Amino acid sequence: MSLNSIIELQQLLFSWKKDGPVILDIQQLTITKNERVFIEGPSGCGKSSLLGLLGGITLPLSGNIKILGQSIQNISGSKRDQFRADHIGFIFQMFNMIPYLSMIDNVVLPCRFSKKRYQQATKKFSLENEAKRLLAQLGLYDKELLSMPVTELSIGQQQRVAAARALIGNPEIIIADEPTSSLDADNRNIFLDLLFQQCDEENSTLIFVSHDANLKHHFERTIHFSEINQI
Amino acid sequence: MNLTILNLTLKSIYNRKFTAIITIFSIAISVSLLLGVEKIRTETRLSFANTISGTDLIVGARSGSIQLLLYSVFRIGQVTNNISWNSYQKIIEHPKIKWSFPISLGDSHKGFRVMGTTQDYFEHYQYSRHKTLKFSKGNPFVNVYDTVLGSDVAKKLNYKLGQSIVIAHGSGEVNLHKHDDKPFKVVGILKPTGTPVDQTIHISLSGMEAIHIDWQQGMPTGLNISAQKAEKMDLQPKAITAFMVGLTSKSSIFQVQRMVNVYSQEPLLAIMPGVALQEFWSLMGMADQALWIISVFVVVTGLLGMLTVLLTSLNERRREIAILRSMGARPWQIFLLLMSESLGFVLLGCLLGVILLYMLLIIFQPLLEHHLGLYIGISSLSNSEIFILSLITGVGFVMGIIPGFRAYKTSLMDGLTLHI
């Protein structure tokens, strides 16, 4: 095991039901610190199941999932929830916003569930200003935008707010699940550039999952899902 | 962290304010209906029970005991038959009878009932646990054309001592025949009692006789006897509506009651006010129980409406739940999110319902008092009302478990999968 490994999977077996069909069978997968990993595979191949395991929402049938040195299959459900809150930021495909919260409230929400991320987010600025700083970095610095209901933002803007939310409080791992598949090519490139830039600045490890093989040239490492999953 | 959930709940309710307001209103209306029925139930009982006290028997022409009670004490309904002055005089000779006063009904003044009686009334009539009538101004009547007003009459019609009033024949608001040749002078105004006495205009029996001296069978005869002339004539009444009796000892109630009921000269009926009131309530019991059950169902409907709204919203909120989970929200926090929403609806509904109830009471209290003689006291919430409110909140709480638990299950099943 490498010293720098952030995620390490070994002999992992997963199925939704105890005696149901096995969906994931991963012998070995290691992701190291500050890597930008592209996991490529068609939809329905079990990528979402893998993300559920990495987030500690679901548990494997057998095997070991080590994240930041912690074997998360061995800790209780609420500890796993806390672990996820502290160390992982998620970005989903679309409709990432809590519709009844303002843009700022959406961005700062992870800090309400994690003391650690709250403390890290408020090291330099107030929580709100940190949110504004991140939003500005991601190209959302317009005062008018800030006061708009999040449901009225364009999808590209919503995805950037989601990125700011995943990044706030500097979690070690950012997991992005098809975040660009509802964006057009221009918006997609802008989004990826901004995301990479922020991950570099915050020293976050990025795990990017998509079915779109065209994206892989943006990443330093590509994992073909069919190669790691032996099902 | 739980503050976060509360904050999310409030913002989510605010976001759906239109649905929320309708849901809260439907709960509020059902709550105020139920509390209103309860209030009227207990308050009418209290008010009726407080109207007469210390009177052992009421004697009137033979009819139903409830009917006699209603018209003699509560001025509700019409008098069907009178009893003769002679019978009255004979019966009160009974040695066990300590005091009595007659009442004579039938006329009115601007919608208020006029009651003929004697000075004994002011001495012996008792209400609400042995309270006697007190004057706020003036004295009992002495002369034929003197009158004593109940407190509401004086207040509503703004009458002062010394004012002269004209009594109309019959008991409606609009009267064709007025005794305008024989006006009465206000000599006394009673203190408020919270009973139909407040709505009554009292005159002496001789006054009652005087204004009808030139009448026959409810119509003027055209004789036109002047007020002064009438005063000098024989004003001994020939009949009265009923009379109330106090006995020397409670133990002789049945003896006297029996004596009246078997009185051979005239068909009479003696009732014990408490017993007749009980009979009245057992008769009314069915009606107010039905009303009560209906109100309970209305509340249940209100709560079911809330449940529908919450369960419908749950489908729209599956994404939201998954997003919250991805940020580390615990499944029980998701449960709490839905739970606090239903609890919020129920609590706000109850609060608004109580406010609505008091608003309605303030509006309708004077109307009920004036038209039905029902005095509904506006007081703080009684224990039974607080019990009803906590029961509703409890039921709402239990109902809130359903969407809460479904959200909890969803959050565990869906994981990070976002359903669109």
XYZ file of C-alpha atoms in Angstrom:
651
model
C 0.000 0.000 0.000
C 1.398 3.293 -1.089
C 1.843 5.996 1.517
C 0.022 8.479 -0.609
C -3.025 6.366 -1.280
C -6.267 8.090 -0.490
C -8.613 5.352 -1.587
C -7.762 1.698 -1.570
C -10.122 -1.122 -2.521
C -9.276 -4.786 -2.067
C -11.222 -7.935 -2.971
C -14.416 -5.977 -3.067
C -17.716 -7.762 -3.676
C -21.003 -5.918 -3.765
C -24.647 -6.714 -4.417
C -27.820 -4.824 -3.539
C -29.361 -7.783 -1.744
C -27.613 -10.332 0.448
C -28.213 -13.268 -1.904
C -28.781 -11.189 -5.054
C -26.490 -11.075 -8.079
C -23.023 -9.664 -7.501
C -22.690 -6.322 -9.263
C -19.174 -5.326 -8.338
C -16.101 -7.511 -8.064
C -13.015 -5.339 -7.784
C -9.723 -7.006 -6.897
C -7.640 -3.917 -6.414
C -7.998 -0.173 -6.931
C -5.761 2.516 -5.516
C -6.153 6.250 -5.951
C -3.401 8.501 -4.667
C -3.437 11.991 -3.250
C -4.060 14.887 -5.624
C -4.814 12.571 -8.487
C -7.458 13.444 -11.027
C -9.021 10.169 -11.957
C -11.483 9.619 -14.747
C -13.585 6.491 -14.314
C -15.165 5.678 -17.631
C -17.935 3.243 -18.328
C -21.391 3.020 -19.891
C -24.446 3.833 -17.755
C -25.844 0.979 -15.735
C -22.498 -0.755 -15.290
C -22.323 -0.249 -11.534
C -20.509 3.079 -11.343
C -23.161 4.546 -9.039
C -22.884 1.500 -6.800
C -19.171 2.120 -6.520
C -19.780 5.754 -5.539
C -22.268 4.638 -2.897
C -19.568 2.384 -1.457
C -16.918 5.106 -1.553
C -19.310 7.485 0.214
C -20.031 4.906 2.903
C -23.738 4.912 2.139
C -23.794 1.238 1.234
C -21.628 -1.598 2.496
C -19.788 -4.310 0.497
C -20.575 -8.027 0.844
C -16.918 -8.578 1.533
C -13.571 -6.915 0.994
C -11.930 -3.815 2.261
C -12.564 -0.141 1.497
C -9.906 2.074 2.960
C -10.398 5.799 2.636
C -7.788 8.148 4.131
C -6.479 5.165 6.060
C -9.873 4.334 7.564
C -11.519 1.005 6.776
C -15.017 2.315 6.451
C -16.828 -1.016 6.332
C -15.840 -1.494 9.956
C -17.441 1.629 11.402
C -21.073 2.325 12.303
C -23.598 3.929 9.959
C -23.620 7.270 11.697
C -19.798 7.347 11.817
C -19.762 6.657 8.089
C -22.228 9.528 7.579
C -19.949 11.788 9.589
C -16.893 10.539 7.698
C -18.580 11.360 4.398
C -19.602 14.788 5.663
C -16.042 15.558 6.783
C -14.022 14.230 3.873
C -16.040 13.959 0.661
C -17.737 16.510 -1.548
C -20.275 15.285 -4.101
C -21.391 16.759 -7.417
C -24.237 15.068 -9.280
C -25.447 15.110 -12.840
C -28.197 17.695 -12.446
C -30.704 19.193 -10.019
C -28.001 19.497 -7.421
C -29.694 22.377 -5.629
C -31.909 22.325 -2.566
C -34.639 24.362 -4.251
C -35.760 26.354 -1.232
C -32.320 27.569 -0.188
C -30.475 30.583 -1.575
C -27.292 30.129 -3.565
C -25.132 30.952 -0.540
C -27.157 28.672 1.744
C -26.764 25.832 -0.738
C -23.004 26.325 -0.845
C -22.502 26.464 2.929
C -24.818 23.515 3.701
C -22.042 20.865 4.005
C -20.498 22.958 6.793
C -23.742 22.549 8.754
C -23.229 18.799 8.793
C -19.491 18.819 9.418
C -17.674 20.756 12.110
C -14.387 19.981 10.426
C -15.419 21.524 7.148
C -16.942 24.490 8.979
C -13.668 25.166 10.742
C -11.665 24.836 7.564
C -14.048 27.049 5.637
C -13.906 29.814 8.239
C -10.114 29.857 8.634
C -9.703 33.045 6.636
C -13.158 34.487 6.103
C -16.647 34.243 7.463
C -18.597 31.293 6.125
C -20.645 33.468 3.828
C -17.599 35.234 2.438
C -15.842 31.934 1.866
C -18.887 30.795 -0.121
C -18.804 34.028 -2.103
C -15.078 33.595 -2.708
C -15.567 30.083 -4.072
C -18.503 31.158 -6.208
C -16.431 34.027 -7.594
C -13.588 31.619 -8.392
C -16.091 29.566 -10.323
C -17.239 32.602 -12.245
C -20.344 33.428 -10.246
C -19.576 36.804 -8.771
C -22.575 38.735 -10.021
C -24.513 40.269 -7.124
C -27.776 39.831 -9.020
C -27.083 36.135 -9.448
C -26.546 35.735 -5.709
C -30.033 36.974 -4.906
C -31.758 34.860 -7.554
C -33.670 31.718 -6.574
C -31.371 28.788 -7.363
C -34.059 27.160 -9.464
C -33.828 30.054 -11.919
C -30.114 29.612 -12.574
C -29.032 27.957 -15.807
C -27.885 24.348 -15.540
C -24.286 25.413 -16.135
C -24.552 27.887 -13.273
C -26.225 25.311 -11.041
C -23.383 22.876 -11.664
C -20.868 25.527 -10.670
C -22.783 26.209 -7.463
C -22.708 22.448 -6.851
C -18.946 22.476 -7.383
C -18.536 25.318 -4.884
C -20.633 23.318 -2.422
C -18.491 20.208 -2.920
C -15.305 22.232 -2.445
C -16.242 24.315 0.590
C -14.407 23.389 3.772
C -11.727 21.714 1.701
C -12.684 18.015 1.770
C -9.901 15.637 0.715
C -11.987 13.927 -1.949
C -14.332 15.324 -4.579
C -16.577 12.785 -6.262
C -18.274 13.990 -9.423
C -20.938 11.745 -10.928
C -21.582 12.717 -14.578
C -21.506 16.438 -13.661
C -21.140 17.629 -17.241
C -23.555 15.391 -19.074
C -26.301 17.992 -19.094
C -23.972 20.757 -20.275
C -23.156 21.774 -23.829
C -19.552 21.514 -25.047
C -18.577 25.136 -24.225
C -20.055 25.036 -20.759
C -18.542 21.621 -20.201
C -15.030 22.835 -20.903
C -15.447 25.926 -18.759
C -16.804 23.801 -15.954
C -13.956 21.278 -16.147
C -11.307 23.992 -16.214
C -12.763 25.697 -13.186
C -13.163 22.439 -11.339
C -9.580 21.362 -11.981
C -8.260 24.739 -10.982
C -10.120 24.643 -7.703
C -9.148 21.056 -6.946
C -5.520 22.047 -7.442
C -5.847 25.061 -5.216
C -7.577 23.152 -2.465
C -5.400 20.063 -2.836
C -8.411 17.853 -3.380
C -8.351 14.483 -5.056
C -10.899 14.344 -7.872
C -12.775 11.219 -8.889
C -14.760 11.941 -11.992
C -17.220 9.380 -13.307
C -18.697 9.556 -16.785
C -19.841 7.495 -19.747
C -18.410 10.124 -22.090
C -15.009 8.845 -23.280
C -14.309 12.203 -24.976
C -13.537 13.703 -21.612
C -10.626 11.466 -20.782
C -7.943 13.639 -22.395
C -8.577 16.197 -19.632
C -7.409 13.731 -16.982
C -4.033 12.415 -16.008
C -5.390 8.947 -15.278
C -8.281 7.042 -16.783
C -9.732 3.879 -15.355
C -11.983 1.846 -17.613
C -14.661 0.526 -15.368
C -14.921 -2.729 -17.316
C -11.229 -3.385 -16.651
C -11.443 -3.122 -12.875
C -14.834 -4.726 -12.449
C -14.642 -8.436 -13.128
C -18.374 -9.009 -13.525
C -26.930 20.276 13.617
C -30.549 19.828 14.642
C -30.923 23.556 14.272
C -29.901 22.983 10.681
C -32.792 20.568 10.239
C -35.200 23.013 11.883
C -33.894 25.771 9.663
C -34.331 23.567 6.595
C -37.865 22.724 7.696
C -38.825 26.363 8.095
C -37.342 27.341 4.742
C -38.965 24.406 3.015
C -42.365 25.317 4.495
C -41.817 28.935 3.519
C -40.931 27.824 0.013
C -44.284 26.105 -0.289
C -46.176 28.817 1.526
C -49.343 28.562 -0.521
C -49.889 24.852 0.161
C -48.662 25.348 3.708
C -51.126 28.161 4.399
C -54.036 26.146 3.034
C -53.019 23.094 5.063
C -52.584 25.154 8.225
C -55.920 26.888 7.630
C -57.791 23.652 7.144
C -56.366 22.374 10.419
C -57.101 25.699 12.118
C -60.723 25.758 10.995
C -61.293 22.193 12.146
C -59.619 22.940 15.479
C -61.706 26.043 16.093
C -64.861 24.124 15.173
C -64.076 21.369 17.645
C -63.087 23.799 20.394
C -66.149 25.917 19.617
C -68.490 22.963 20.012
C -66.753 22.015 23.227
C -66.905 25.585 24.492
C -70.581 26.014 23.715
C -71.323 22.637 25.272
C -69.654 23.404 28.570
C -70.511 27.085 28.663
C -74.219 26.593 27.992
C -74.345 23.977 30.723
C -72.551 26.288 33.082
C -74.647 29.248 32.061
C -77.905 27.301 32.400
C -76.875 25.816 35.714
C -75.874 29.254 36.979
C -79.127 30.917 36.019
C -81.193 29.642 38.863
C -80.169 28.779 42.369
C -81.920 28.496 45.697
C -85.330 27.971 44.130
C -86.791 24.638 45.204
C -89.781 24.422 42.906
C -91.188 26.149 39.862
C -94.937 25.908 39.440
C -96.802 26.531 36.194
C -99.688 25.303 34.107
C -99.445 21.628 33.303
C -97.237 21.084 30.268
C -93.806 19.548 29.859
C -91.341 20.126 32.663
C -88.635 21.194 30.206
C -90.996 23.632 28.560
C -91.936 25.137 31.912
C -88.281 25.462 32.876
C -87.329 27.042 29.563
C -89.949 29.740 29.530
C -90.029 30.531 33.231
C -86.270 30.719 33.805
C -84.650 31.157 30.410
C -87.383 33.096 28.599
C -87.074 30.582 25.750
C -90.189 29.494 23.912
C -93.768 30.584 24.300
C -96.029 30.386 27.280
C -98.941 28.079 26.511
C -101.146 28.474 29.548
C -101.519 30.601 32.627
C -102.438 29.675 36.142
C -105.052 31.493 38.176
C -104.228 33.967 40.899
C -106.505 32.057 43.265
C -104.595 28.797 42.872
C -101.363 30.674 43.478
C -102.697 32.176 46.677
C -104.030 28.827 47.873
C -100.856 26.896 47.265
C -98.512 29.321 48.968
C -100.527 28.996 52.139
C -98.815 25.642 52.611
C -96.817 25.812 55.869
C -93.625 24.439 54.349
C -93.410 27.254 51.806
C -91.063 29.932 53.065
C -91.203 32.368 50.195
C -92.534 32.685 46.664
C -92.798 35.157 43.847
C -95.003 35.095 40.761
C -93.918 35.804 37.201
C -96.059 36.967 34.342
C -94.727 37.007 30.789
C -96.009 37.957 27.360
C -95.030 41.525 26.605
C -91.818 43.001 25.356
C -89.908 46.186 24.726
C -87.651 46.446 21.682
C -87.008 42.714 21.672
C -86.442 42.429 25.418
C -88.922 40.386 27.411
C -91.067 42.163 29.975
C -91.731 40.238 33.144
C -94.330 41.124 35.743
C -93.472 40.108 39.302
C -93.540 41.322 42.875
C -90.934 42.922 45.128
C -90.255 39.472 46.582
C -88.475 38.659 43.347
C -85.653 41.095 44.117
C -85.284 39.580 47.531
C -85.512 35.863 46.765
C -84.347 35.273 43.214
C -80.873 33.712 43.333
C -78.441 32.761 40.625
C -74.972 31.225 40.411
C -74.629 29.678 43.893
C -76.841 31.838 46.040
C -76.066 35.264 44.667
C -78.976 37.677 44.990
C -79.879 40.493 42.649
C -78.168 43.813 43.308
C -78.978 47.253 42.049
C -76.358 49.300 40.287
C -78.742 52.289 40.341
C -82.100 53.010 41.919
C -84.480 50.700 43.771
C -87.179 48.075 43.218
C -90.448 49.298 41.756
C -93.009 50.825 44.118
C -95.621 52.455 41.915
C -97.785 50.855 39.238
C -95.877 52.395 36.331
C -92.378 51.818 37.683
C -89.908 49.511 35.943
C -86.553 47.927 36.798
C -84.169 47.084 33.939
C -81.690 44.260 33.579
C -78.147 45.537 33.050
C -77.966 44.672 29.337
C -81.256 46.363 28.604
C -80.022 49.582 30.154
C -76.649 49.315 28.449
C -77.854 48.416 24.952
C -80.756 50.860 24.848
C -78.774 53.444 26.804
C -81.561 53.992 29.326
C -81.121 56.079 32.458
C -83.095 56.376 35.663
C -86.233 58.473 35.224
C -86.576 57.674 31.525
C -90.010 56.647 30.333
C -90.522 53.612 28.117
C -93.467 52.118 26.233
C -94.178 48.405 26.418
C -95.379 46.493 23.387
C -97.787 43.626 23.287
C -96.314 40.257 22.320
C -92.727 39.219 22.287
C -91.369 39.909 18.798
C -88.936 42.619 17.740
C -91.720 44.246 15.726
C -95.028 44.758 17.478
C -98.230 45.965 15.990
C -99.781 46.895 19.298
C -98.150 49.116 21.824
C -99.256 50.062 25.276
C -98.263 53.641 24.469
C -101.037 55.164 26.561
C -99.353 53.880 29.715
C -95.622 54.589 29.681
C -93.364 53.251 32.433
C -90.681 55.101 34.369
C -87.268 53.522 34.966
C -86.668 53.457 38.740
C -83.922 50.876 39.007
C -81.159 49.203 37.016
C -79.746 45.841 38.119
C -76.100 44.852 38.203
C -74.972 42.324 35.560
C -75.651 38.683 36.465
C -74.682 36.786 33.297
C -78.205 35.300 33.210
C -81.398 36.113 31.259
C -82.228 38.573 34.063
C -79.854 40.998 32.308
C -82.146 40.867 29.283
C -85.351 41.381 31.203
C -87.516 44.394 31.936
C -89.240 43.983 35.271
C -92.563 45.584 36.125
C -94.997 45.001 38.939
C -97.939 42.642 38.488
C -100.308 45.572 38.971
C -98.496 47.425 36.190
C -98.908 44.373 33.983
C -102.603 44.325 34.884
C -103.011 48.058 34.277
C -101.720 48.006 30.706
C -104.063 45.172 29.824
C -107.107 46.532 31.641
C -108.738 47.800 28.476
C -107.692 44.716 26.480
C -109.385 41.463 25.857
C -108.008 38.325 24.272
C -104.831 40.023 23.203
C -106.515 42.949 21.426
C -107.427 46.513 22.544
C -111.182 46.774 23.215
C -111.373 50.443 22.332
C -112.429 51.455 25.828
C -109.312 53.578 26.271
C -108.963 53.774 30.005
C -106.334 56.379 30.855
C -103.239 55.622 32.888
C -104.407 57.629 35.889
C -107.827 56.059 35.817
C -106.440 52.540 35.524
C -104.216 53.127 38.534
C -107.225 53.615 40.716
C -109.047 50.536 39.503
C -108.697 47.047 40.990
C -105.339 45.848 39.745
C -105.401 42.447 41.359
C -104.183 40.094 38.565
C -106.439 37.235 37.566
C -103.717 35.020 36.226
C -99.943 34.613 36.248
C -97.560 32.561 34.119
C -95.743 30.685 36.859
C -94.330 31.109 40.316
C -91.186 30.104 42.103
C -91.066 28.701 45.567
C -88.531 28.382 48.359
C -89.212 25.857 51.123
C -88.417 25.833 54.810
C -86.475 22.602 54.363
C -85.277 20.575 51.393
C -86.819 17.436 52.818
C -90.334 18.690 52.069
C -89.714 19.188 48.333
C -91.486 15.972 47.307
C -94.376 16.608 49.648
C -95.029 20.069 48.215
C -94.402 18.918 44.661
C -96.977 16.181 45.077
C -99.462 18.583 46.625
C -99.186 20.844 43.554
C -99.306 18.058 41.014
C -102.501 16.629 42.438
C -104.130 20.045 43.022
C -107.715 19.506 41.997
C -108.916 23.020 41.064
C -106.555 23.422 38.140
C -104.015 21.233 36.281
C -100.653 22.383 37.652
C -97.090 21.193 37.406
C -94.290 21.659 39.935
C -90.748 20.986 38.841
C -87.374 20.960 40.543
C -85.171 23.188 38.390
C -82.088 20.949 38.703
C -83.998 17.820 37.723
C -85.694 19.501 34.766
C -82.311 20.812 33.624
C -80.912 17.287 33.741
C -83.832 16.086 31.634
C -83.170 18.884 29.212
C -79.514 17.908 28.875
C -80.281 14.263 28.332
C -82.600 15.371 25.541
C -79.937 17.667 24.095
C -77.228 15.071 24.695
C -77.867 13.250 21.427
C -77.678 16.443 19.419
C -74.519 17.740 20.971
C -72.854 14.359 20.860
C -73.614 14.174 17.138
C -72.179 17.657 16.712
C -69.132 16.628 18.691
C -68.550 13.506 16.605
C -68.885 15.483 13.389
C -66.313 18.012 14.626
C -63.929 15.202 15.537
C -64.224 13.865 12.003
C -63.613 17.314 10.581
C -60.368 17.483 12.572
C -59.365 14.030 11.339
C -60.096 15.166 7.773
C -57.909 18.226 8.314
C -55.047 16.073 9.543
C -55.489 13.592 6.689
C -55.308 16.529 4.291
C -51.980 17.434 5.835
C -50.794 13.849 5.460
C -51.718 13.903 1.772
C -49.788 17.114 1.243
C -46.724 15.725 3.013
C -46.781 12.392 1.206
C -47.204 14.098 -2.156
C -44.312 16.413 -1.412
C -42.183 13.426 -0.465
C -41.926 12.280 -4.067
C -40.708 15.696 -5.158
C -38.235 15.683 -2.326
C -36.420 12.437 -3.043
C -33.632 14.319 -4.806
C -33.366 16.744 -1.949
C -33.090 13.834 0.472
C -30.323 12.208 -1.588
C -28.407 15.504 -1.761
C -28.704 15.952 2.000
C -27.525 12.385 2.496
C -24.504 12.965 0.255
C -23.554 15.854 2.530
C -23.615 13.588 5.538
C -27.177 14.045 6.836
C -28.129 11.019 8.938
C -31.222 8.999 8.101
C -32.830 10.061 11.392
C -32.229 13.679 10.452
C -34.154 13.060 7.244
C -36.902 11.560 9.412
C -36.793 14.658 11.605
C -37.006 16.935 8.582
C -40.377 15.499 7.569
C -41.540 15.017 11.132
C -40.897 18.594 12.178
C -42.773 19.747 9.124
C -45.958 17.944 10.118
C -45.516 19.011 13.709
C -45.074 22.588 12.509
C -48.285 22.366 10.495
C -50.244 20.962 13.423
C -48.884 23.425 15.983
C -49.482 26.420 13.733
C -52.921 25.026 12.881
C -53.817 24.718 16.565
C -52.503 28.195 17.339
C -54.426 29.752 14.476
C -57.490 27.688 15.427
C -57.444 29.078 18.959
C -57.067 32.635 17.652
C -59.956 32.010 15.258
C -62.085 30.621 18.091
C -61.599 33.692 20.259
C -62.309 35.981 17.322
C -65.581 34.138 16.662
C -66.477 34.197 20.360
C -65.912 37.940 20.541
C -68.102 38.430 17.470
C -70.901 36.026 18.396
C -71.059 36.334 22.166
C -73.333 39.401 22.195
C -75.568 37.877 19.501
C -75.984 34.607 21.387
C -76.661 36.475 24.577
C -79.236 38.741 23.008
C -81.072 36.230 20.861
C -80.836 33.027 22.862
C -80.111 34.311 26.339
C -76.999 32.154 26.300
C -74.107 33.667 28.110
C -70.815 32.247 26.777
C -67.987 33.384 29.017
C -64.745 34.291 27.238
C -62.072 32.838 29.456
C -58.638 31.335 28.989
C -58.442 27.762 27.678
C -59.903 25.227 30.074
C -58.164 22.006 30.980
C -60.377 19.984 28.681
C -59.648 22.367 25.800
C -55.924 22.107 26.434
C -56.384 18.343 26.517
C -58.156 18.425 23.147
C -55.369 20.569 21.681
C -52.667 18.235 22.945
C -54.624 15.272 21.629
C -54.795 16.855 18.167
C -51.088 17.652 18.318
C -50.418 14.081 19.406
C -52.445 12.637 16.534
C -50.694 15.018 14.123
C -47.379 13.883 15.544
C -48.254 10.219 15.037
C -49.437 10.985 11.495
C -46.151 12.796 10.873
C -44.333 9.542 11.552
C -45.724 8.129 8.280
C -44.038 10.553 5.849
C -41.048 10.764 8.190
C -40.579 7.018 8.141
C -41.062 6.825 4.382
C -38.418 9.503 3.912
C -36.159 7.562 6.243
C -36.643 4.364 4.215
C -36.171 6.265 0.958
C -32.937 7.767 2.198
C -31.605 4.323 3.029
C -32.811 2.672 -0.176
C -31.981 5.388 -2.678
C -28.579 6.173 -1.285
C -26.974 8.582 -3.697
C -29.128 7.670 -6.653
C -31.034 10.734 -7.662
C -34.483 10.054 -9.016
C -35.656 12.666 -11.415
